[in-house]
Amino acid sequence: MQQINSSQQMQAFALESRRSGKSIALVPTMGFLHEGHLELMRKAREKADLVVVSIFINPIQFGPNEDLDRYPRDLEGDLNKCQSVGVDVVFTPTPQELYPDHFQTTVAVSDITKVLCGASRPHHFQGVTTIVSKLFNLTLPNFAFFGEKDFQQLAVIRRMVIDLNFPLEIIGVPIVRESDGLAMSSRNAYLPTRERADAPELYKALTYAKELFSQGNKNSAKLCQAVSEQLNKNIESDFKIEYIGIYDSLNLTQIKDTILAPATILIAVHLGKTRLIDNLQL
Ligand code: AMP
Protein backbone atom coordinates (compact mmCIF):
# COMPACT_ATOMS: atom_id res chain seq x y z
CA MET A 1 0.00 0.00 0.00
CA GLN A 2 1.24 3.46 -0.93
CA GLN A 3 0.53 6.74 0.82
CA ILE A 4 0.46 9.81 -1.45
CA ASN A 5 0.26 13.39 -0.14
CA SER A 6 0.75 15.42 -3.30
CA SER A 7 -2.04 16.16 -5.79
CA GLN A 8 0.37 16.04 -8.68
CA GLN A 9 1.66 12.59 -7.70
CA MET A 10 -1.88 11.33 -7.13
CA GLN A 11 -3.01 12.45 -10.57
CA ALA A 12 0.15 11.08 -12.27
CA PHE A 13 -0.41 7.71 -10.59
CA ALA A 14 -4.09 7.65 -11.65
CA LEU A 15 -3.30 8.68 -15.25
CA GLU A 16 -0.61 6.04 -15.59
CA SER A 17 -2.87 3.35 -14.11
CA ARG A 18 -5.77 4.23 -16.41
CA ARG A 19 -3.46 4.33 -19.45
CA SER A 20 -2.22 0.85 -18.63
CA GLY A 21 -5.84 -0.39 -18.60
CA LYS A 22 -6.39 -0.64 -14.85
CA SER A 23 -9.73 0.37 -13.33
CA ILE A 24 -9.82 2.57 -10.23
CA ALA A 25 -12.34 2.69 -7.37
CA LEU A 26 -12.33 5.74 -5.10
CA VAL A 27 -13.59 5.80 -1.50
CA PRO A 28 -13.59 9.38 -0.16
CA THR A 29 -13.45 9.69 3.65
CA MET A 30 -12.59 12.13 6.40
CA GLY A 31 -10.72 9.45 8.35
CA PHE A 32 -11.19 8.08 11.89
CA LEU A 33 -12.24 4.98 10.02
CA HIS A 34 -14.81 2.47 11.26
CA GLU A 35 -16.56 -0.61 9.86
CA GLY A 36 -18.86 1.58 7.71
CA HIS A 37 -15.87 3.00 5.86
CA LEU A 38 -14.24 -0.45 5.64
CA GLU A 39 -17.40 -1.87 4.06
CA LEU A 40 -17.15 0.76 1.30
CA MET A 41 -13.52 -0.28 0.76
CA ARG A 42 -14.40 -3.99 0.60
CA LYS A 43 -17.06 -3.26 -2.01
CA ALA A 44 -14.53 -1.15 -3.93
CA ARG A 45 -11.97 -3.99 -3.71
CA GLU A 46 -14.46 -6.36 -5.37
CA LYS A 47 -15.12 -3.92 -8.20
CA ALA A 48 -11.82 -2.48 -9.46
CA ASP A 49 -8.15 -3.28 -10.06
CA LEU A 50 -6.99 -0.44 -7.81
CA VAL A 51 -8.64 0.96 -4.68
CA VAL A 52 -7.83 4.54 -3.72
CA VAL A 53 -9.01 5.84 -0.34
CA SER A 54 -8.79 9.54 0.38
CA ILE A 55 -8.50 10.76 3.97
CA PHE A 56 -9.11 14.48 4.13
CA ILE A 57 -11.04 16.56 6.66
CA ASN A 58 -12.45 19.02 4.18
CA PRO A 59 -12.50 22.46 5.87
CA ILE A 60 -14.92 24.07 3.39
CA GLN A 61 -17.78 21.70 4.21
CA PHE A 62 -17.80 22.79 7.88
CA GLY A 63 -19.73 25.84 9.05
CA PRO A 64 -18.12 28.48 11.32
CA ASN A 65 -19.51 26.97 14.56
CA GLU A 66 -19.13 23.33 13.63
CA ASP A 67 -16.64 20.69 14.77
CA LEU A 68 -13.75 21.15 12.28
CA ASP A 69 -11.15 21.74 15.00
CA ARG A 70 -12.19 18.83 17.18
CA TYR A 71 -13.05 16.35 14.39
CA PRO A 72 -11.43 13.04 15.53
CA ARG A 73 -8.21 11.90 13.83
CA ASP A 74 -6.09 8.74 13.88
CA LEU A 75 -3.97 8.53 10.75
CA GLU A 76 -1.83 5.62 11.91
CA GLY A 77 -4.87 3.53 12.86
CA ASP A 78 -6.55 4.49 9.58
CA LEU A 79 -3.56 3.37 7.50
CA ASN A 80 -3.55 -0.01 9.26
CA LYS A 81 -7.27 -0.45 8.61
CA CYS A 82 -6.87 0.45 4.93
CA GLN A 83 -4.05 -2.05 4.64
CA SER A 84 -6.16 -4.76 6.28
CA VAL A 85 -8.82 -4.57 3.55
CA GLY A 86 -6.39 -4.45 0.63
CA VAL A 87 -6.39 -0.76 -0.30
CA ASP A 88 -3.73 0.15 -2.87
CA VAL A 89 -3.32 3.89 -2.34
CA VAL A 90 -4.25 6.18 0.55
CA PHE A 91 -4.36 9.81 -0.57
CA THR A 92 -3.69 12.12 2.39
CA PRO A 93 -3.34 15.70 1.14
CA THR A 94 -3.11 18.72 3.45
CA PRO A 95 -5.69 21.55 3.25
CA GLN A 96 -3.00 23.80 1.74
CA GLU A 97 -2.34 21.17 -0.95
CA LEU A 98 -5.99 21.13 -2.04
CA TYR A 99 -6.88 24.76 -1.32
CA PRO A 100 -3.76 26.78 -2.13
CA ASP A 101 -3.76 30.58 -1.91
CA HIS A 102 -6.09 32.22 -4.44
CA PHE A 103 -8.37 29.17 -4.64
CA GLN A 104 -11.78 30.52 -5.70
CA THR A 105 -13.74 27.91 -7.63
CA THR A 106 -16.70 25.92 -6.31
CA VAL A 107 -19.16 23.35 -7.62
CA ALA A 108 -22.76 23.71 -6.43
CA VAL A 109 -25.91 21.62 -6.87
CA SER A 110 -28.92 23.88 -6.39
CA ASP A 111 -32.33 22.59 -5.30
CA ILE A 112 -31.77 19.34 -3.42
CA THR A 113 -29.06 20.92 -1.26
CA LYS A 114 -31.52 23.40 0.25
CA VAL A 115 -33.62 20.89 2.24
CA LEU A 116 -32.88 18.54 5.17
CA CYS A 117 -29.21 18.95 6.24
CA GLY A 118 -28.80 21.80 3.75
CA ALA A 119 -31.38 23.92 5.57
CA SER A 120 -29.23 24.19 8.70
CA ARG A 121 -25.85 23.84 6.95
CA PRO A 122 -26.16 26.26 4.02
CA HIS A 123 -22.59 25.88 2.66
CA HIS A 124 -22.07 22.25 3.52
CA PHE A 125 -23.01 20.55 0.26
CA GLN A 126 -21.14 23.07 -1.86
CA GLY A 127 -18.06 22.12 0.16
CA VAL A 128 -18.80 18.45 -0.46
CA THR A 129 -19.40 18.75 -4.21
CA THR A 130 -16.31 20.91 -4.63
CA ILE A 131 -13.99 18.47 -2.83
CA VAL A 132 -15.56 15.42 -4.49
CA SER A 133 -15.08 17.02 -7.93
CA LYS A 134 -11.45 17.70 -7.11
CA LEU A 135 -10.97 14.12 -5.88
CA PHE A 136 -12.54 12.80 -9.09
CA ASN A 137 -10.09 14.89 -11.14
CA LEU A 138 -7.12 13.77 -9.06
CA THR A 139 -7.90 10.05 -8.80
CA LEU A 140 -9.72 9.50 -12.14
CA PRO A 141 -11.96 6.73 -10.79
CA ASN A 142 -14.18 4.42 -12.82
CA PHE A 143 -16.25 3.89 -9.66
CA ALA A 144 -16.76 5.98 -6.55
CA PHE A 145 -18.30 4.56 -3.37
CA PHE A 146 -20.47 6.51 -0.93
CA GLY A 147 -22.50 5.38 2.09
CA GLU A 148 -26.28 5.56 2.29
CA LYS A 149 -25.69 6.82 5.83
CA ASP A 150 -25.36 10.25 4.20
CA PHE A 151 -28.41 9.73 2.01
CA GLN A 152 -28.76 13.33 0.89
CA GLN A 153 -25.04 13.56 0.11
CA LEU A 154 -25.35 10.47 -2.09
CA ALA A 155 -28.31 12.02 -3.95
CA VAL A 156 -26.43 15.32 -4.39
CA ILE A 157 -23.35 13.56 -5.78
CA ARG A 158 -25.43 11.43 -8.15
CA ARG A 159 -27.08 14.65 -9.40
CA MET A 160 -23.69 16.35 -9.87
CA VAL A 161 -22.23 13.38 -11.75
CA ILE A 162 -25.19 13.36 -14.16
CA ASP A 163 -25.30 17.15 -14.56
CA LEU A 164 -21.55 17.59 -15.12
CA ASN A 165 -21.04 14.38 -17.13
CA PHE A 166 -18.36 12.91 -14.89
CA PRO A 167 -17.32 9.66 -16.65
CA LEU A 168 -17.74 7.34 -13.67
CA GLU A 169 -20.28 5.27 -11.79
CA ILE A 170 -21.48 6.14 -8.28
CA ILE A 171 -22.13 3.14 -6.06
CA GLY A 172 -24.15 3.50 -2.84
CA VAL A 173 -23.47 1.16 0.09
CA PRO A 174 -26.10 0.34 2.79
CA ILE A 175 -25.65 1.74 6.30
CA VAL A 176 -23.43 -0.30 8.63
CA ARG A 177 -24.79 -0.24 12.19
CA GLU A 178 -23.60 -1.09 15.69
CA SER A 179 -25.24 -4.17 17.23
CA ASP A 180 -27.77 -1.89 19.00
CA GLY A 181 -28.79 -0.25 15.71
CA LEU A 182 -26.84 3.02 15.95
CA ALA A 183 -25.51 3.97 12.51
CA MET A 184 -21.71 3.95 12.67
CA SER A 185 -20.17 7.40 12.44
CA SER A 186 -16.82 8.96 13.32
CA ARG A 187 -18.83 11.48 15.35
CA ASN A 188 -20.19 8.73 17.65
CA ALA A 189 -16.83 9.07 19.42
CA TYR A 190 -18.13 12.38 20.82
CA LEU A 191 -21.05 10.77 22.65
CA PRO A 192 -20.76 10.62 26.46
CA THR A 193 -22.15 7.47 28.13
CA ARG A 194 -25.71 8.71 28.67
CA GLU A 195 -26.12 10.07 25.17
CA ARG A 196 -24.51 6.94 23.71
CA ALA A 197 -27.16 4.91 25.54
CA ASP A 198 -29.93 7.06 24.00
CA ALA A 199 -28.44 7.18 20.48
CA PRO A 200 -29.98 3.87 19.24
CA GLU A 201 -33.45 5.45 19.79
CA LEU A 202 -33.09 7.16 16.40
CA TYR A 203 -32.97 3.86 14.55
CA LYS A 204 -35.66 2.36 16.81
CA ALA A 205 -38.00 5.26 15.99
CA LEU A 206 -37.30 4.92 12.24
CA THR A 207 -37.95 1.18 12.47
CA TYR A 208 -41.23 1.92 14.27
CA ALA A 209 -42.26 4.21 11.38
CA LYS A 210 -41.40 1.47 8.91
CA GLU A 211 -43.58 -1.00 10.84
CA LEU A 212 -46.50 1.44 10.84
CA PHE A 213 -45.96 1.98 7.11
CA SER A 214 -45.99 -1.74 6.36
CA GLN A 215 -49.21 -2.06 8.40
CA GLY A 216 -50.84 0.33 5.93
CA ASN A 217 -50.19 3.76 7.46
CA LYS A 218 -49.18 5.71 4.35
CA ASN A 219 -49.59 9.29 5.58
CA SER A 220 -46.23 11.02 5.70
CA ALA A 221 -47.07 13.66 8.33
CA LYS A 222 -48.55 11.07 10.68
CA LEU A 223 -45.51 8.81 10.39
CA CYS A 224 -43.16 11.72 11.13
CA GLN A 225 -45.33 12.65 14.11
CA ALA A 226 -45.11 9.05 15.38
CA VAL A 227 -41.28 9.17 15.14
CA SER A 228 -41.20 12.45 17.04
CA GLU A 229 -43.42 11.02 19.80
CA GLN A 230 -41.24 7.92 20.10
CA LEU A 231 -38.10 10.03 20.50
CA ASN A 232 -39.74 12.27 23.09
CA LYS A 233 -40.92 9.24 25.03
CA ASN A 234 -37.67 7.26 24.96
CA ILE A 235 -34.70 9.67 24.98
CA GLU A 236 -33.60 10.70 28.46
CA SER A 237 -30.69 13.07 27.64
CA ASP A 238 -31.12 16.62 26.35
CA PHE A 239 -31.97 16.49 22.68
CA LYS A 240 -33.45 18.52 19.89
CA ILE A 241 -35.00 17.23 16.67
CA GLU A 242 -33.60 19.16 13.70
CA TYR A 243 -35.79 17.47 11.11
CA ILE A 244 -37.85 14.37 10.44
CA GLY A 245 -38.95 14.05 6.82
CA ILE A 246 -40.10 11.53 4.26
CA TYR A 247 -38.64 11.96 0.79
CA ASP A 248 -38.90 10.24 -2.56
CA SER A 249 -35.87 7.90 -2.55
CA LEU A 250 -34.97 8.63 -6.16
CA ASN A 251 -35.20 12.38 -6.62
CA LEU A 252 -35.29 13.52 -2.99
CA THR A 253 -38.51 15.51 -3.26
CA GLN A 254 -40.51 15.76 -0.06
CA ILE A 255 -43.63 13.61 0.30
CA LYS A 256 -46.07 15.55 2.44
CA ASP A 257 -49.24 13.47 2.13
CA THR A 258 -49.78 9.90 0.98
CA ILE A 259 -46.65 7.87 0.26
CA LEU A 260 -47.01 6.26 -3.15
CA ALA A 261 -43.43 6.12 -4.51
CA PRO A 262 -40.41 4.36 -2.93
CA ALA A 263 -39.68 6.58 0.06
CA THR A 264 -37.02 7.12 2.70
CA ILE A 265 -37.54 8.59 6.14
CA LEU A 266 -34.65 10.83 7.22
CA ILE A 267 -33.86 12.29 10.60
CA ALA A 268 -31.34 14.65 12.23
CA VAL A 269 -31.18 14.98 16.01
CA HIS A 270 -28.87 16.95 18.29
CA LEU A 271 -28.15 14.64 21.19
CA GLY A 272 -26.40 16.83 23.75
CA LYS A 273 -23.71 18.55 21.66
CA THR A 274 -23.56 15.85 18.97
CA ARG A 275 -25.52 16.02 15.75
CA LEU A 276 -26.62 12.58 14.54
CA ILE A 277 -28.31 11.68 11.25
CA ASP A 278 -29.96 8.46 10.16
CA ASN A 279 -32.42 7.23 7.55
CA LEU A 280 -34.40 4.16 6.59
CA GLN A 281 -36.04 3.02 3.38
CA LEU A 282 -39.75 2.50 4.06
P1 AMP B 1 -17.08 10.40 6.37
O1 AMP B 1 -15.70 9.98 6.73
O2 AMP B 1 -18.00 10.51 7.53
O3 AMP B 1 -17.09 11.62 5.46
O4 AMP B 1 -17.68 9.23 5.49
C1 AMP B 1 -17.03 8.77 4.33
C2 AMP B 1 -17.94 7.84 3.59
O5 AMP B 1 -18.30 6.74 4.41
C3 AMP B 1 -19.26 8.52 3.18
O6 AMP B 1 -19.62 8.09 1.88
C4 AMP B 1 -20.23 8.02 4.21
O7 AMP B 1 -21.58 7.99 3.78
C5 AMP B 1 -19.70 6.61 4.44
N1 AMP B 1 -20.15 6.11 5.74
C6 AMP B 1 -19.96 6.70 6.94
N2 AMP B 1 -20.56 5.98 7.90
C7 AMP B 1 -21.15 4.92 7.30
C8 AMP B 1 -21.94 3.81 7.76
N3 AMP B 1 -22.25 3.65 9.03
N4 AMP B 1 -22.36 2.93 6.84
C9 AMP B 1 -22.08 3.09 5.53
N5 AMP B 1 -21.33 4.09 5.04
C10 AMP B 1 -20.89 5.00 5.90
Coordinates of C-alpha atoms and ligand atoms in Angstrom, one line a residue:
M1 CA 0.0 0.0 0.0
Q2 CA 1.2 3.5 -0.9
Q3 CA 0.5 6.7 0.8
I4 CA 0.5 9.8 -1.4
N5 CA 0.3 13.4 -0.1
S6 CA 0.7 15.4 -3.3
S7 CA -2.0 16.2 -5.8
Q8 CA 0.4 16.0 -8.7
Q9 CA 1.7 12.6 -7.7
M10 CA -1.9 11.3 -7.1
Q11 CA -3.0 12.4 -10.6
A12 CA 0.1 11.1 -12.3
F13 CA -0.4 7.7 -10.6
A14 CA -4.1 7.7 -11.7
L15 CA -3.3 8.7 -15.2
E16 CA -0.6 6.0 -15.6
S17 CA -2.9 3.4 -14.1
R18 CA -5.8 4.2 -16.4
R19 CA -3.5 4.3 -19.5
S20 CA -2.2 0.8 -18.6
G21 CA -5.8 -0.4 -18.6
K22 CA -6.4 -0.6 -14.8
S23 CA -9.7 0.4 -13.3
I24 CA -9.8 2.6 -10.2
A25 CA -12.3 2.7 -7.4
L26 CA -12.3 5.7 -5.1
V27 CA -13.6 5.8 -1.5
P28 CA -13.6 9.4 -0.2
T29 CA -13.5 9.7 3.7
M30 CA -12.6 12.1 6.4
G31 CA -10.7 9.4 8.4
F32 CA -11.2 8.1 11.9
L33 CA -12.2 5.0 10.0
H34 CA -14.8 2.5 11.3
E35 CA -16.6 -0.6 9.9
G36 CA -18.9 1.6 7.7
H37 CA -15.9 3.0 5.9
L38 CA -14.2 -0.5 5.6
E39 CA -17.4 -1.9 4.1
L40 CA -17.1 0.8 1.3
M41 CA -13.5 -0.3 0.8
R42 CA -14.4 -4.0 0.6
K43 CA -17.1 -3.3 -2.0
A44 CA -14.5 -1.1 -3.9
R45 CA -12.0 -4.0 -3.7
E46 CA -14.5 -6.4 -5.4
K47 CA -15.1 -3.9 -8.2
A48 CA -11.8 -2.5 -9.5
D49 CA -8.1 -3.3 -10.1
L50 CA -7.0 -0.4 -7.8
V51 CA -8.6 1.0 -4.7
V52 CA -7.8 4.5 -3.7
V53 CA -9.0 5.8 -0.3
S54 CA -8.8 9.5 0.4
I55 CA -8.5 10.8 4.0
F56 CA -9.1 14.5 4.1
I57 CA -11.0 16.6 6.7
N58 CA -12.5 19.0 4.2
P59 CA -12.5 22.5 5.9
I60 CA -14.9 24.1 3.4
Q61 CA -17.8 21.7 4.2
F62 CA -17.8 22.8 7.9
G63 CA -19.7 25.8 9.0
P64 CA -18.1 28.5 11.3
N65 CA -19.5 27.0 14.6
E66 CA -19.1 23.3 13.6
D67 CA -16.6 20.7 14.8
L68 CA -13.8 21.2 12.3
D69 CA -11.2 21.7 15.0
R70 CA -12.2 18.8 17.2
Y71 CA -13.0 16.3 14.4
P72 CA -11.4 13.0 15.5
R73 CA -8.2 11.9 13.8
D74 CA -6.1 8.7 13.9
L75 CA -4.0 8.5 10.7
E76 CA -1.8 5.6 11.9
G77 CA -4.9 3.5 12.9
D78 CA -6.6 4.5 9.6
L79 CA -3.6 3.4 7.5
N80 CA -3.6 0.0 9.3
K81 CA -7.3 -0.4 8.6
C82 CA -6.9 0.5 4.9
Q83 CA -4.0 -2.1 4.6
S84 CA -6.2 -4.8 6.3
V85 CA -8.8 -4.6 3.5
G86 CA -6.4 -4.5 0.6
V87 CA -6.4 -0.8 -0.3
D88 CA -3.7 0.1 -2.9
V89 CA -3.3 3.9 -2.3
V90 CA -4.2 6.2 0.6
F91 CA -4.4 9.8 -0.6
T92 CA -3.7 12.1 2.4
P93 CA -3.3 15.7 1.1
T94 CA -3.1 18.7 3.5
P95 CA -5.7 21.5 3.2
Q96 CA -3.0 23.8 1.7
E97 CA -2.3 21.2 -0.9
L98 CA -6.0 21.1 -2.0
Y99 CA -6.9 24.8 -1.3
P100 CA -3.8 26.8 -2.1
D101 CA -3.8 30.6 -1.9
H102 CA -6.1 32.2 -4.4
F103 CA -8.4 29.2 -4.6
Q104 CA -11.8 30.5 -5.7
T105 CA -13.7 27.9 -7.6
T106 CA -16.7 25.9 -6.3
V107 CA -19.2 23.3 -7.6
A108 CA -22.8 23.7 -6.4
V109 CA -25.9 21.6 -6.9
S110 CA -28.9 23.9 -6.4
D111 CA -32.3 22.6 -5.3
I112 CA -31.8 19.3 -3.4
T113 CA -29.1 20.9 -1.3
K114 CA -31.5 23.4 0.3
V115 CA -33.6 20.9 2.2
L116 CA -32.9 18.5 5.2
C117 CA -29.2 18.9 6.2
G118 CA -28.8 21.8 3.8
A119 CA -31.4 23.9 5.6
S120 CA -29.2 24.2 8.7
R121 CA -25.8 23.8 7.0
P122 CA -26.2 26.3 4.0
H123 CA -22.6 25.9 2.7
H124 CA -22.1 22.2 3.5
F125 CA -23.0 20.6 0.3
Q126 CA -21.1 23.1 -1.9
G127 CA -18.1 22.1 0.2
V128 CA -18.8 18.5 -0.5
T129 CA -19.4 18.8 -4.2
T130 CA -16.3 20.9 -4.6
I131 CA -14.0 18.5 -2.8
V132 CA -15.6 15.4 -4.5
S133 CA -15.1 17.0 -7.9
K134 CA -11.5 17.7 -7.1
L135 CA -11.0 14.1 -5.9
F136 CA -12.5 12.8 -9.1
N137 CA -10.1 14.9 -11.1
L138 CA -7.1 13.8 -9.1
T139 CA -7.9 10.0 -8.8
L140 CA -9.7 9.5 -12.1
P141 CA -12.0 6.7 -10.8
N142 CA -14.2 4.4 -12.8
F143 CA -16.2 3.9 -9.7
A144 CA -16.8 6.0 -6.5
F145 CA -18.3 4.6 -3.4
F146 CA -20.5 6.5 -0.9
G147 CA -22.5 5.4 2.1
E148 CA -26.3 5.6 2.3
K149 CA -25.7 6.8 5.8
D150 CA -25.4 10.2 4.2
F151 CA -28.4 9.7 2.0
Q152 CA -28.8 13.3 0.9
Q153 CA -25.0 13.6 0.1
L154 CA -25.3 10.5 -2.1
A155 CA -28.3 12.0 -4.0
V156 CA -26.4 15.3 -4.4
I157 CA -23.4 13.6 -5.8
R158 CA -25.4 11.4 -8.1
R159 CA -27.1 14.6 -9.4
M160 CA -23.7 16.3 -9.9
V161 CA -22.2 13.4 -11.7
I162 CA -25.2 13.4 -14.2
D163 CA -25.3 17.2 -14.6
L164 CA -21.6 17.6 -15.1
N165 CA -21.0 14.4 -17.1
F166 CA -18.4 12.9 -14.9
P167 CA -17.3 9.7 -16.6
L168 CA -17.7 7.3 -13.7
E169 CA -20.3 5.3 -11.8
I170 CA -21.5 6.1 -8.3
I171 CA -22.1 3.1 -6.1
G172 CA -24.2 3.5 -2.8
V173 CA -23.5 1.2 0.1
P174 CA -26.1 0.3 2.8
I175 CA -25.7 1.7 6.3
V176 CA -23.4 -0.3 8.6
R177 CA -24.8 -0.2 12.2
E178 CA -23.6 -1.1 15.7
S179 CA -25.2 -4.2 17.2
D180 CA -27.8 -1.9 19.0
G181 CA -28.8 -0.3 15.7
L182 CA -26.8 3.0 15.9
A183 CA -25.5 4.0 12.5
M184 CA -21.7 3.9 12.7
S185 CA -20.2 7.4 12.4
S186 CA -16.8 9.0 13.3
R187 CA -18.8 11.5 15.4
N188 CA -20.2 8.7 17.7
A189 CA -16.8 9.1 19.4
Y190 CA -18.1 12.4 20.8
L191 CA -21.1 10.8 22.7
P192 CA -20.8 10.6 26.5
T193 CA -22.2 7.5 28.1
R194 CA -25.7 8.7 28.7
E195 CA -26.1 10.1 25.2
R196 CA -24.5 6.9 23.7
A197 CA -27.2 4.9 25.5
D198 CA -29.9 7.1 24.0
A199 CA -28.4 7.2 20.5
P200 CA -30.0 3.9 19.2
E201 CA -33.4 5.4 19.8
L202 CA -33.1 7.2 16.4
Y203 CA -33.0 3.9 14.6
K204 CA -35.7 2.4 16.8
A205 CA -38.0 5.3 16.0
L206 CA -37.3 4.9 12.2
T207 CA -37.9 1.2 12.5
Y208 CA -41.2 1.9 14.3
A209 CA -42.3 4.2 11.4
K210 CA -41.4 1.5 8.9
E211 CA -43.6 -1.0 10.8
L212 CA -46.5 1.4 10.8
F213 CA -46.0 2.0 7.1
S214 CA -46.0 -1.7 6.4
Q215 CA -49.2 -2.1 8.4
G216 CA -50.8 0.3 5.9
N217 CA -50.2 3.8 7.5
K218 CA -49.2 5.7 4.4
N219 CA -49.6 9.3 5.6
S220 CA -46.2 11.0 5.7
A221 CA -47.1 13.7 8.3
K222 CA -48.6 11.1 10.7
L223 CA -45.5 8.8 10.4
C224 CA -43.2 11.7 11.1
Q225 CA -45.3 12.6 14.1
A226 CA -45.1 9.1 15.4
V227 CA -41.3 9.2 15.1
S228 CA -41.2 12.5 17.0
E229 CA -43.4 11.0 19.8
Q230 CA -41.2 7.9 20.1
L231 CA -38.1 10.0 20.5
N232 CA -39.7 12.3 23.1
K233 CA -40.9 9.2 25.0
N234 CA -37.7 7.3 25.0
I235 CA -34.7 9.7 25.0
E236 CA -33.6 10.7 28.5
S237 CA -30.7 13.1 27.6
D238 CA -31.1 16.6 26.4
F239 CA -32.0 16.5 22.7
K240 CA -33.5 18.5 19.9
I241 CA -35.0 17.2 16.7
E242 CA -33.6 19.2 13.7
Y243 CA -35.8 17.5 11.1
I244 CA -37.9 14.4 10.4
G245 CA -38.9 14.1 6.8
I246 CA -40.1 11.5 4.3
Y247 CA -38.6 12.0 0.8
D248 CA -38.9 10.2 -2.6
S249 CA -35.9 7.9 -2.5
L250 CA -35.0 8.6 -6.2
N251 CA -35.2 12.4 -6.6
L252 CA -35.3 13.5 -3.0
T253 CA -38.5 15.5 -3.3
Q254 CA -40.5 15.8 -0.1
I255 CA -43.6 13.6 0.3
K256 CA -46.1 15.5 2.4
D257 CA -49.2 13.5 2.1
T258 CA -49.8 9.9 1.0
I259 CA -46.6 7.9 0.3
L260 CA -47.0 6.3 -3.2
A261 CA -43.4 6.1 -4.5
P262 CA -40.4 4.4 -2.9
A263 CA -39.7 6.6 0.1
T264 CA -37.0 7.1 2.7
I265 CA -37.5 8.6 6.1
L266 CA -34.7 10.8 7.2
I267 CA -33.9 12.3 10.6
A268 CA -31.3 14.7 12.2
V269 CA -31.2 15.0 16.0
H270 CA -28.9 17.0 18.3
L271 CA -28.1 14.6 21.2
G272 CA -26.4 16.8 23.8
K273 CA -23.7 18.6 21.7
T274 CA -23.6 15.9 19.0
R275 CA -25.5 16.0 15.8
L276 CA -26.6 12.6 14.5
I277 CA -28.3 11.7 11.3
D278 CA -30.0 8.5 10.2
N279 CA -32.4 7.2 7.5
L280 CA -34.4 4.2 6.6
Q281 CA -36.0 3.0 3.4
L282 CA -39.7 2.5 4.1
Ligands
AMP1 P1 -17.1 10.4 6.4 O1 -15.7 10.0 6.7 O2 -18.0 10.5 7.5 O3 -17.1 11.6 5.5 O4 -17.7 9.2 5.5 C1 -17.0 8.8 4.3 C2 -17.9 7.8 3.6 O5 -18.3 6.7 4.4 C3 -19.3 8.5 3.2 O6 -19.6 8.1 1.9 C4 -20.2 8.0 4.2 O7 -21.6 8.0 3.8 C5 -19.7 6.6 4.4 N1 -20.2 6.1 5.7 C6 -20.0 6.7 6.9 N2 -20.6 6.0 7.9 C7 -21.2 4.9 7.3 C8 -21.9 3.8 7.8 N3 -22.2 3.6 9.0 N4 -22.4 2.9 6.8 C9 -22.1 3.1 5.5 N5 -21.3 4.1 5.0 C10 -20.9 5.0 5.9

